[in-house]
PDB file of N, CA and C in Angstrom:
ATOM      1  N   ALA A   1     107.599 111.148  84.755  1.00 68.00           N
ATOM      2  CA  ALA A   1     108.514 112.155  84.264  1.00 68.00           C
ATOM      3  C   ALA A   1     109.523 112.540  85.346  1.00 68.00           C
ATOM      4  N   ARG A   2     109.068 112.603  86.587  1.00 78.00           N
ATOM      5  CA  ARG A   2     109.983 112.950  87.678  1.00 78.00           C
ATOM      6  C   ARG A   2     111.030 111.859  87.881  1.00 78.00           C
ATOM      7  N   LEU A   3     110.590 110.625  87.747  1.00 77.00           N
ATOM      8  CA  LEU A   3     111.501 109.501  87.937  1.00 77.00           C
ATOM      9  C   LEU A   3     112.633 109.541  86.908  1.00 77.00           C
ATOM     10  N   ILE A   4     112.302 109.853  85.679  1.00 77.00           N
ATOM     11  CA  ILE A   4     113.325 109.934  84.631  1.00 77.00           C
ATOM     12  C   ILE A   4     114.298 111.068  84.924  1.00 77.00           C
ATOM     13  N   ARG A   5     113.773 112.200  85.419  1.00 79.00           N
ATOM     14  CA  ARG A   5     114.648 113.322  85.777  1.00 79.00           C
ATOM     15  C   ARG A   5     115.563 112.960  86.937  1.00 79.00           C
ATOM     16  N   VAL A   6     115.046 112.218  87.893  1.00 78.00           N
ATOM     17  CA  VAL A   6     115.854 111.808  89.047  1.00 78.00           C
ATOM     18  C   VAL A   6     116.953 110.849  88.608  1.00 78.00           C
ATOM     19  N   ILE A   7     116.621 109.911  87.725  1.00 76.00           N
ATOM     20  CA  ILE A   7     117.598 108.921  87.265  1.00 76.00           C
ATOM     21  C   ILE A   7     118.719 109.567  86.463  1.00 76.00           C
ATOM     22  N   THR A   8     118.424 110.642  85.776  1.00 76.00           N
ATOM     23  CA  THR A   8     119.462 111.293  84.953  1.00 76.00           C
ATOM     24  C   THR A   8     120.420 112.150  85.766  1.00 76.00           C
ATOM     25  N   LEU A   9     120.261 112.242  87.070  1.00 78.00           N
ATOM     26  CA  LEU A   9     121.195 112.996  87.905  1.00 78.00           C
ATOM     27  C   LEU A   9     122.566 112.329  87.891  1.00 78.00           C
ATOM     28  N   ASP A  10     123.598 113.075  88.215  1.00 79.00           N
ATOM     29  CA  ASP A  10     124.975 112.559  88.232  1.00 79.00           C
ATOM     30  C   ASP A  10     125.157 111.418  89.227  1.00 79.00           C
ATOM     31  N   ILE A  11     124.357 111.393  90.258  1.00 80.00           N
ATOM     32  CA  ILE A  11     124.481 110.351  91.283  1.00 80.00           C
ATOM     33  C   ILE A  11     124.204 108.963  90.682  1.00 80.00           C
ATOM     34  N   PHE A  12     123.299 108.881  89.738  1.00 80.00           N
ATOM     35  CA  PHE A  12     122.858 107.605  89.194  1.00 80.00           C
ATOM     36  C   PHE A  12     123.590 107.181  87.918  1.00 80.00           C
ATOM     37  N   LYS A  13     124.627 107.912  87.507  1.00 85.00           N
ATOM     38  CA  LYS A  13     125.337 107.554  86.275  1.00 85.00           C
ATOM     39  C   LYS A  13     125.993 106.182  86.377  1.00 85.00           C
ATOM     40  N   ASP A  14     126.596 105.893  87.530  1.00 87.00           N
ATOM     41  CA  ASP A  14     127.240 104.583  87.706  1.00 87.00           C
ATOM     42  C   ASP A  14     126.215 103.449  87.701  1.00 87.00           C
ATOM     43  N   VAL A  15     125.075 103.667  88.319  1.00 86.00           N
ATOM     44  CA  VAL A  15     124.026 102.648  88.345  1.00 86.00           C
ATOM     45  C   VAL A  15     123.510 102.398  86.933  1.00 86.00           C
ATOM     46  N   LEU A  16     123.298 103.449  86.180  1.00 85.00           N
ATOM     47  CA  LEU A  16     122.832 103.294  84.798  1.00 85.00           C
ATOM     48  C   LEU A  16     123.872 102.570  83.948  1.00 85.00           C
ATOM     49  N   SER A  17     125.152 102.849  84.175  1.00 89.00           N
ATOM     50  CA  SER A  17     126.210 102.136  83.440  1.00 89.00           C
ATOM     51  C   SER A  17     126.199 100.648  83.775  1.00 89.00           C
ATOM     52  N   MET A  18     125.985 100.318  85.042  1.00 91.00           N
ATOM     53  CA  MET A  18     125.937  98.909  85.437  1.00 91.00           C
ATOM     54  C   MET A  18     124.736  98.208  84.811  1.00 91.00           C
ATOM     55  N   ILE A  19     123.597  98.870  84.771  1.00 90.00           N
ATOM     56  CA  ILE A  19     122.407  98.277  84.168  1.00 90.00           C
ATOM     57  C   ILE A  19     122.615  98.074  82.664  1.00 90.00           C
ATOM     58  N   GLN A  20     123.221  99.041  82.003  1.00 91.00           N
ATOM     59  CA  GLN A  20     123.502  98.890  80.574  1.00 91.00           C
ATOM     60  C   GLN A  20     124.484  97.745  80.330  1.00 91.00           C
ATOM     61  N   GLY A  21     125.455  97.580  81.214  1.00 93.00           N
ATOM     62  CA  GLY A  21     126.392  96.464  81.093  1.00 93.00           C
ATOM     63  C   GLY A  21     125.713  95.119  81.263  1.00 93.00           C
ATOM     64  N   LEU A  22     124.785  95.036  82.204  1.00 93.00           N
ATOM     65  CA  LEU A  22     124.033  93.788  82.403  1.00 93.00           C
ATOM     66  C   LEU A  22     123.207  93.445  81.173  1.00 93.00           C
ATOM     67  N   ILE A  23     122.552  94.444  80.622  1.00 91.00           N
ATOM     68  CA  ILE A  23     121.731  94.207  79.433  1.00 91.00           C
ATOM     69  C   ILE A  23     122.612  93.815  78.247  1.00 91.00           C
ATOM     70  N   GLY A  24     123.750  94.473  78.095  1.00 90.00           N
ATOM     71  CA  GLY A  24     124.663  94.139  77.002  1.00 90.00           C
ATOM     72  C   GLY A  24     125.284  92.763  77.149  1.00 90.00           C
ATOM     73  N   GLY A  25     125.576  92.354  78.371  1.00 94.00           N
ATOM     74  CA  GLY A  25     126.170  91.048  78.606  1.00 94.00           C
ATOM     75  C   GLY A  25     125.191  89.907  78.518  1.00 94.00           C
ATOM     76  N   PHE A  26     123.905  90.207  78.599  1.00 93.00           N
ATOM     77  CA  PHE A  26     122.878  89.164  78.541  1.00 93.00           C
ATOM     78  C   PHE A  26     122.893  88.440  77.207  1.00 93.00           C
ATOM     79  N   ARG A  27     123.106  89.171  76.143  1.00 90.00           N
ATOM     80  CA  ARG A  27     123.152  88.552  74.810  1.00 90.00           C
ATOM     81  C   ARG A  27     124.323  87.571  74.709  1.00 90.00           C
ATOM     82  N   THR A  28     125.477  87.977  75.204  1.00 93.00           N
ATOM     83  CA  THR A  28     126.644  87.098  75.194  1.00 93.00           C
ATOM     84  C   THR A  28     126.409  85.870  76.063  1.00 93.00           C
ATOM     85  N   LEU A  29     125.772  86.059  77.189  1.00 95.00           N
ATOM     86  CA  LEU A  29     125.463  84.944  78.074  1.00 95.00           C
ATOM     87  C   LEU A  29     124.533  83.938  77.402  1.00 95.00           C
ATOM     88  N   MET A  30     123.556  84.410  76.681  1.00 95.00           N
ATOM     89  CA  MET A  30     122.630  83.511  75.979  1.00 95.00           C
ATOM     90  C   MET A  30     123.354  82.702  74.902  1.00 95.00           C
ATOM     91  N   TRP A  31     124.256  83.331  74.164  1.00 96.00           N
ATOM     92  CA  TRP A  31     125.022  82.601  73.155  1.00 96.00           C
ATOM     93  C   TRP A  31     125.936  81.557  73.809  1.00 96.00           C
ATOM     94  N   ALA A  32     126.531  81.908  74.928  1.00 96.00           N
ATOM     95  CA  ALA A  32     127.389  80.949  75.634  1.00 96.00           C
ATOM     96  C   ALA A  32     126.580  79.756  76.130  1.00 96.00           C
ATOM     97  N   MET A  33     125.382  80.009  76.636  1.00 96.00           N
ATOM     98  CA  MET A  33     124.531  78.914  77.098  1.00 96.00           C
ATOM     99  C   MET A  33     124.085  78.029  75.941  1.00 96.00           C
ATOM    100  N   LEU A  34     123.776  78.638  74.808  1.00 97.00           N
ATOM    101  CA  LEU A  34     123.391  77.860  73.627  1.00 97.00           C
ATOM    102  C   LEU A  34     124.552  76.986  73.147  1.00 97.00           C
ATOM    103  N   LEU A  35     125.746  77.548  73.116  1.00 98.00           N
ATOM    104  CA  LEU A  35     126.919  76.779  72.701  1.00 98.00           C
ATOM    105  C   LEU A  35     127.183  75.621  73.657  1.00 98.00           C
ATOM    106  N   PHE A  36     127.057  75.865  74.966  1.00 97.00           N
ATOM    107  CA  PHE A  36     127.238  74.800  75.951  1.00 97.00           C
ATOM    108  C   PHE A  36     126.192  73.707  75.756  1.00 97.00           C
ATOM    109  N   PHE A  37     124.941  74.089  75.518  1.00 97.00           N
ATOM    110  CA  PHE A  37     123.877  73.111  75.289  1.00 97.00           C
ATOM    111  C   PHE A  37     124.170  72.261  74.061  1.00 97.00           C
ATOM    112  N   LEU A  38     124.649  72.886  72.996  1.00 98.00           N
ATOM    113  CA  LEU A  38     124.955  72.131  71.775  1.00 98.00           C
ATOM    114  C   LEU A  38     126.106  71.153  71.997  1.00 98.00           C
ATOM    115  N   VAL A  39     127.120  71.562  72.725  1.00 97.00           N
ATOM    116  CA  VAL A  39     128.249  70.666  73.017  1.00 97.00           C
ATOM    117  C   VAL A  39     127.778  69.489  73.862  1.00 97.00           C
ATOM    118  N   VAL A  40     126.980  69.758  74.883  1.00 96.00           N
ATOM    119  CA  VAL A  40     126.446  68.680  75.726  1.00 96.00           C
ATOM    120  C   VAL A  40     125.579  67.742  74.891  1.00 96.00           C
ATOM    121  N   TYR A  41     124.773  68.284  73.987  1.00 97.00           N
ATOM    122  CA  TYR A  41     123.894  67.469  73.148  1.00 97.00           C
ATOM    123  C   TYR A  41     124.698  66.540  72.237  1.00 97.00           C
ATOM    124  N   VAL A  42     125.719  67.069  71.582  1.00 97.00           N
ATOM    125  CA  VAL A  42     126.527  66.250  70.664  1.00 97.00           C
ATOM    126  C   VAL A  42     127.273  65.164  71.430  1.00 97.00           C
ATOM    127  N   ILE A  43     127.858  65.513  72.559  1.00 94.00           N
ATOM    128  CA  ILE A  43     128.579  64.508  73.350  1.00 94.00           C
ATOM    129  C   ILE A  43     127.614  63.463  73.894  1.00 94.00           C
ATOM    130  N   ALA A  44     126.415  63.885  74.292  1.00 95.00           N
ATOM    131  CA  ALA A  44     125.415  62.933  74.788  1.00 95.00           C
ATOM    132  C   ALA A  44     124.974  61.977  73.684  1.00 95.00           C
ATOM    133  N   LEU A  45     124.861  62.466  72.459  1.00 96.00           N
ATOM    134  CA  LEU A  45     124.527  61.572  71.345  1.00 96.00           C
ATOM    135  C   LEU A  45     125.618  60.526  71.136  1.00 96.00           C
ATOM    136  N   LEU A  46     126.865  60.945  71.227  1.00 93.00           N
ATOM    137  CA  LEU A  46     127.974  59.997  71.087  1.00 93.00           C
ATOM    138  C   LEU A  46     127.961  58.977  72.224  1.00 93.00           C
ATOM    139  N   PHE A  47     127.786  59.444  73.451  1.00 91.00           N
ATOM    140  CA  PHE A  47     127.728  58.527  74.588  1.00 91.00           C
ATOM    141  C   PHE A  47     126.555  57.570  74.466  1.00 91.00           C
ATOM    142  N   ARG A  48     125.437  58.057  73.975  1.00 93.00           N
ATOM    143  CA  ARG A  48     124.261  57.195  73.782  1.00 93.00           C
ATOM    144  C   ARG A  48     124.575  56.077  72.794  1.00 93.00           C
ATOM    145  N   GLU A  49     125.270  56.415  71.730  1.00 92.00           N
ATOM    146  CA  GLU A  49     125.626  55.403  70.735  1.00 92.00           C
ATOM    147  C   GLU A  49     126.672  54.430  71.278  1.00 92.00           C
ATOM    148  N   PHE A  50     127.658  54.932  72.015  1.00 87.00           N
ATOM    149  CA  PHE A  50     128.730  54.066  72.524  1.00 87.00           C
ATOM    150  C   PHE A  50     128.264  53.192  73.682  1.00 87.00           C
ATOM    151  N   PHE A  51     127.568  53.788  74.659  1.00 87.00           N
ATOM    152  CA  PHE A  51     127.305  53.085  75.916  1.00 87.00           C
ATOM    153  C   PHE A  51     125.844  52.716  76.135  1.00 87.00           C
ATOM    154  N   GLY A  52     124.934  53.192  75.319  1.00 82.00           N
ATOM    155  CA  GLY A  52     123.522  52.936  75.555  1.00 82.00           C
ATOM    156  C   GLY A  52     122.921  51.854  74.692  1.00 82.00           C
ATOM    157  N   ARG A  53     123.741  51.149  73.940  1.00 83.00           N
ATOM    158  CA  ARG A  53     123.218  50.122  73.031  1.00 83.00           C
ATOM    159  C   ARG A  53     122.998  48.779  73.716  1.00 83.00           C
ATOM    160  N   GLU A  54     123.910  48.376  74.578  1.00 83.00           N
ATOM    161  CA  GLU A  54     123.765  47.081  75.251  1.00 83.00           C
ATOM    162  C   GLU A  54     123.701  47.293  76.749  1.00 83.00           C
ATOM    163  N   GLU A  55     122.975  46.433  77.419  1.00 87.00           N
ATOM    164  CA  GLU A  55     122.756  46.607  78.852  1.00 87.00           C
ATOM    165  C   GLU A  55     123.977  46.146  79.640  1.00 87.00           C
ATOM    166  N   VAL A  56     124.740  47.116  80.098  1.00 83.00           N
ATOM    167  CA  VAL A  56     125.901  46.868  80.946  1.00 83.00           C
ATOM    168  C   VAL A  56     125.580  47.455  82.310  1.00 83.00           C
ATOM    169  N   GLU A  57     125.785  46.659  83.337  1.00 86.00           N
ATOM    170  CA  GLU A  57     125.448  47.096  84.689  1.00 86.00           C
ATOM    171  C   GLU A  57     126.214  48.372  85.052  1.00 86.00           C
ATOM    172  N   ASN A  58     125.525  49.320  85.658  1.00 84.00           N
ATOM    173  CA  ASN A  58     126.059  50.609  86.112  1.00 84.00           C
ATOM    174  C   ASN A  58     126.512  51.532  84.984  1.00 84.00           C
ATOM    175  N   VAL A  59     126.259  51.189  83.741  1.00 86.00           N
ATOM    176  CA  VAL A  59     126.592  52.067  82.619  1.00 86.00           C
ATOM    177  C   VAL A  59     125.339  52.352  81.802  1.00 86.00           C
ATOM    178  N   TYR A  60     124.610  51.313  81.449  1.00 88.00           N
ATOM    179  CA  TYR A  60     123.451  51.433  80.561  1.00 88.00           C
ATOM    180  C   TYR A  60     122.404  52.397  81.113  1.00 88.00           C
ATOM    181  N   GLU A  61     122.174  52.349  82.409  1.00 91.00           N
ATOM    182  CA  GLU A  61     121.117  53.170  83.004  1.00 91.00           C
ATOM    183  C   GLU A  61     121.369  54.665  82.860  1.00 91.00           C
ATOM    184  N   PHE A  62     122.625  55.068  82.676  1.00 91.00           N
ATOM    185  CA  PHE A  62     122.955  56.485  82.535  1.00 91.00           C
ATOM    186  C   PHE A  62     122.926  56.964  81.088  1.00 91.00           C
ATOM    187  N   PHE A  63     122.898  56.033  80.144  1.00 91.00           N
ATOM    188  CA  PHE A  63     122.963  56.396  78.730  1.00 91.00           C
ATOM    189  C   PHE A  63     121.897  55.703  77.891  1.00 91.00           C
ATOM    190  N   ASP A  64     120.799  55.248  78.499  1.00 91.00           N
ATOM    191  CA  ASP A  64     119.794  54.488  77.768  1.00 91.00           C
ATOM    192  C   ASP A  64     118.891  55.343  76.887  1.00 91.00           C
ATOM    193  N   SER A  65     118.847  56.645  77.112  1.00 92.00           N
ATOM    194  CA  SER A  65     118.067  57.544  76.254  1.00 92.00           C
ATOM    195  C   SER A  65     118.853  58.842  76.077  1.00 92.00           C
ATOM    196  N   VAL A  66     118.474  59.614  75.083  1.00 94.00           N
ATOM    197  CA  VAL A  66     119.189  60.869  74.824  1.00 94.00           C
ATOM    198  C   VAL A  66     119.018  61.857  75.987  1.00 94.00           C
ATOM    199  N   PRO A  67     117.814  62.054  76.529  1.00 95.00           N
ATOM    200  CA  PRO A  67     117.709  62.976  77.668  1.00 95.00           C
ATOM    201  C   PRO A  67     118.525  62.530  78.876  1.00 95.00           C
ATOM    202  N   ARG A  68     118.521  61.223  79.158  1.00 94.00           N
ATOM    203  CA  ARG A  68     119.304  60.726  80.295  1.00 94.00           C
ATOM    204  C   ARG A  68     120.803  60.882  80.018  1.00 94.00           C
ATOM    205  N   ALA A  69     121.234  60.628  78.777  1.00 94.00           N
ATOM    206  CA  ALA A  69     122.639  60.819  78.419  1.00 94.00           C
ATOM    207  C   ALA A  69     123.018  62.297  78.503  1.00 94.00           C
ATOM    208  N   MET A  70     122.102  63.191  78.129  1.00 96.00           N
ATOM    209  CA  MET A  70     122.374  64.626  78.252  1.00 96.00           C
ATOM    210  C   MET A  70     122.524  65.026  79.715  1.00 96.00           C
ATOM    211  N   PHE A  71     121.654  64.506  80.563  1.00 95.00           N
ATOM    212  CA  PHE A  71     121.738  64.827  81.987  1.00 95.00           C
ATOM    213  C   PHE A  71     123.047  64.303  82.585  1.00 95.00           C
ATOM    214  N   THR A  72     123.422  63.081  82.217  1.00 93.00           N
ATOM    215  CA  THR A  72     124.671  62.520  82.711  1.00 93.00           C
ATOM    216  C   THR A  72     125.863  63.316  82.205  1.00 93.00           C
ATOM    217  N   THR A  73     125.847  63.707  80.944  1.00 93.00           N
ATOM    218  CA  THR A  73     126.932  64.515  80.382  1.00 93.00           C
ATOM    219  C   THR A  73     127.011  65.866  81.073  1.00 93.00           C
ATOM    220  N   PHE A  74     125.863  66.473  81.339  1.00 95.00           N
ATOM    221  CA  PHE A  74     125.822  67.745  82.058  1.00 95.00           C
ATOM    222  C   PHE A  74     126.428  67.588  83.450  1.00 95.00           C
ATOM    223  N   ARG A  75     126.038  66.520  84.144  1.00 93.00           N
ATOM    224  CA  ARG A  75     126.590  66.267  85.480  1.00 93.00           C
ATOM    225  C   ARG A  75     128.093  66.058  85.425  1.00 93.00           C
ATOM    226  N   CYS A  76     128.546  65.292  84.422  1.00 91.00           N
ATOM    227  CA  CYS A  76     129.978  65.020  84.306  1.00 91.00           C
ATOM    228  C   CYS A  76     130.774  66.285  83.981  1.00 91.00           C
ATOM    229  N   SER A  77     130.158  67.214  83.267  1.00 91.00           N
ATOM    230  CA  SER A  77     130.875  68.442  82.927  1.00 91.00           C
ATOM    231  C   SER A  77     131.150  69.299  84.156  1.00 91.00           C
ATOM    232  N   PHE A  78     130.407  69.082  85.228  1.00 90.00           N
ATOM    233  CA  PHE A  78     130.633  69.819  86.467  1.00 90.00           C
ATOM    234  C   PHE A  78     131.230  68.960  87.566  1.00 90.00           C
ATOM    235  N   GLY A  79     131.719  67.768  87.218  1.00 87.00           N
ATOM    236  CA  GLY A  79     132.468  66.957  88.172  1.00 87.00           C
ATOM    237  C   GLY A  79     131.677  65.945  88.960  1.00 87.00           C
ATOM    238  N   ASP A  80     130.387  65.784  88.707  1.00 86.00           N
ATOM    239  CA  ASP A  80     129.589  64.815  89.449  1.00 86.00           C
ATOM    240  C   ASP A  80     129.294  63.619  88.560  1.00 86.00           C
ATOM    241  N   CYS A  81     130.336  62.931  88.158  1.00 87.00           N
ATOM    242  CA  CYS A  81     130.205  61.830  87.212  1.00 87.00           C
ATOM    243  C   CYS A  81     130.324  60.500  87.960  1.00 87.00           C
ATOM    244  N   SER A  82     129.385  60.261  88.884  1.00 89.00           N
ATOM    245  CA  SER A  82     129.463  59.038  89.676  1.00 89.00           C
ATOM    246  C   SER A  82     128.073  58.432  89.841  1.00 89.00           C
ATOM    247  N   THR A  83     128.063  57.171  90.213  1.00 87.00           N
ATOM    248  CA  THR A  83     126.809  56.469  90.460  1.00 87.00           C
ATOM    249  C   THR A  83     126.282  56.862  91.833  1.00 87.00           C
ATOM    250  N   SER A  84     125.155  56.305  92.217  1.00 85.00           N
ATOM    251  CA  SER A  84     124.583  56.634  93.530  1.00 85.00           C
ATOM    252  C   SER A  84     125.441  56.090  94.667  1.00 85.00           C
ATOM    253  N   THR A  85     126.283  55.099  94.377  1.00 87.00           N
ATOM    254  CA  THR A  85     127.177  54.564  95.414  1.00 87.00           C
ATOM    255  C   THR A  85     128.479  55.350  95.510  1.00 87.00           C
ATOM    256  N   GLY A  86     128.700  56.289  94.597  1.00 88.00           N
ATOM    257  CA  GLY A  86     129.891  57.124  94.658  1.00 88.00           C
ATOM    258  C   GLY A  86     131.027  56.687  93.758  1.00 88.00           C
ATOM    259  N   VAL A  87     130.843  55.583  93.042  1.00 88.00           N
ATOM    260  CA  VAL A  87     131.881  55.094  92.141  1.00 88.00           C
ATOM    261  C   VAL A  87     131.760  55.850  90.814  1.00 88.00           C
ATOM    262  N   PRO A  88     132.856  56.380  90.279  1.00 88.00           N
ATOM    263  CA  PRO A  88     132.779  57.079  88.990  1.00 88.00           C
ATOM    264  C   PRO A  88     132.243  56.169  87.882  1.00 88.00           C
ATOM    265  N   ILE A  89     131.373  56.710  87.045  1.00 86.00           N
ATOM    266  CA  ILE A  89     130.752  55.935  85.970  1.00 86.00           C
ATOM    267  C   ILE A  89     131.802  55.378  85.024  1.00 86.00           C
ATOM    268  N   PHE A  90     132.824  56.168  84.762  1.00 85.00           N
ATOM    269  CA  PHE A  90     133.801  55.737  83.776  1.00 85.00           C
ATOM    270  C   PHE A  90     134.770  54.680  84.304  1.00 85.00           C
ATOM    271  N   GLU A  91     134.704  54.357  85.592  1.00 86.00           N
ATOM    272  CA  GLU A  91     135.419  53.164  86.062  1.00 86.00           C
ATOM    273  C   GLU A  91     134.721  51.915  85.545  1.00 86.00           C
ATOM    274  N   TYR A  92     133.393  51.933  85.552  1.00 87.00           N
ATOM    275  CA  TYR A  92     132.638  50.815  84.984  1.00 87.00           C
ATOM    276  C   TYR A  92     132.811  50.752  83.471  1.00 87.00           C
ATOM    277  N   VAL A  93     132.876  51.915  82.840  1.00 86.00           N
ATOM    278  CA  VAL A  93     133.100  51.964  81.390  1.00 86.00           C
ATOM    279  C   VAL A  93     134.460  51.361  81.066  1.00 86.00           C
ATOM    280  N   GLN A  94     135.465  51.705  81.846  1.00 86.00           N
ATOM    281  CA  GLN A  94     136.813  51.172  81.613  1.00 86.00           C
ATOM    282  C   GLN A  94     136.852  49.661  81.806  1.00 86.00           C
ATOM    283  N   GLN A  95     136.153  49.152  82.812  1.00 84.00           N
ATOM    284  CA  GLN A  95     136.130  47.700  83.038  1.00 84.00           C
ATOM    285  C   GLN A  95     135.497  46.964  81.869  1.00 84.00           C
ATOM    286  N   ARG A  96     134.458  47.526  81.299  1.00 84.00           N
ATOM    287  CA  ARG A  96     133.707  46.836  80.247  1.00 84.00           C
ATOM    288  C   ARG A  96     134.274  47.069  78.851  1.00 84.00           C
ATOM    289  N   TYR A  97     134.633  48.321  78.550  1.00 81.00           N
ATOM    290  CA  TYR A  97     135.019  48.675  77.182  1.00 81.00           C
ATOM    291  C   TYR A  97     136.522  48.883  76.998  1.00 81.00           C
ATOM    292  N   GLY A  98     137.274  48.981  78.077  1.00 81.00           N
ATOM    293  CA  GLY A  98     138.709  49.180  77.957  1.00 81.00           C
ATOM    294  C   GLY A  98     139.120  50.589  78.339  1.00 81.00           C
ATOM    295  N   ALA A  99     140.421  50.767  78.444  1.00 80.00           N
ATOM    296  CA  ALA A  99     140.954  52.041  78.929  1.00 80.00           C
ATOM    297  C   ALA A  99     140.763  53.183  77.935  1.00 80.00           C
ATOM    298  N   ALA A 100     140.679  52.887  76.648  1.00 79.00           N
ATOM    299  CA  ALA A 100     140.534  53.948  75.647  1.00 79.00           C
ATOM    300  C   ALA A 100     139.236  54.718  75.844  1.00 79.00           C
ATOM    301  N   TYR A 101     138.157  54.051  76.246  1.00 72.00           N
ATOM    302  CA  TYR A 101     136.883  54.734  76.439  1.00 72.00           C
ATOM    303  C   TYR A 101     136.842  55.568  77.705  1.00 72.00           C
ATOM    304  N   SER A 102     137.708  55.310  78.655  1.00 66.00           N
ATOM    305  CA  SER A 102     137.676  56.062  79.891  1.00 66.00           C
ATOM    306  C   SER A 102     138.230  57.466  79.725  1.00 66.00           C
ATOM    307  N   PHE A 103     138.865  57.762  78.606  1.00 69.00           N
ATOM    308  CA  PHE A 103     139.379  59.104  78.370  1.00 69.00           C
ATOM    309  C   PHE A 103     138.367  60.013  77.707  1.00 69.00           C
ATOM    310  N   LEU A 104     137.189  59.493  77.381  1.00 63.00           N
ATOM    311  CA  LEU A 104     136.156  60.315  76.727  1.00 63.00           C
ATOM    312  C   LEU A 104     135.642  61.348  77.637  1.00 63.00           C
TER     313      LEU A 104
END
């Protein structure tokens, strides 16, 4: 009971407002994360169908299953879309499938 009385003092009004803002923003953050996950999932399914069907060196290994395609898509969304040697994956895609696929 004392703790509640202490928190309701004028000194803690700003802290309580910040905590309420964090709690209110959490719901929006969860929806944003769900939307991002769905976009990554759909794009990974497309990449799996386009690039994971036939064994192409330096391409197939990144798209051979849906979880691996999702991980690769997630990495590419943050700019780390390269092989272990540092060559961008879509350079290999462009060599094998043509320039139109490199814009995906």
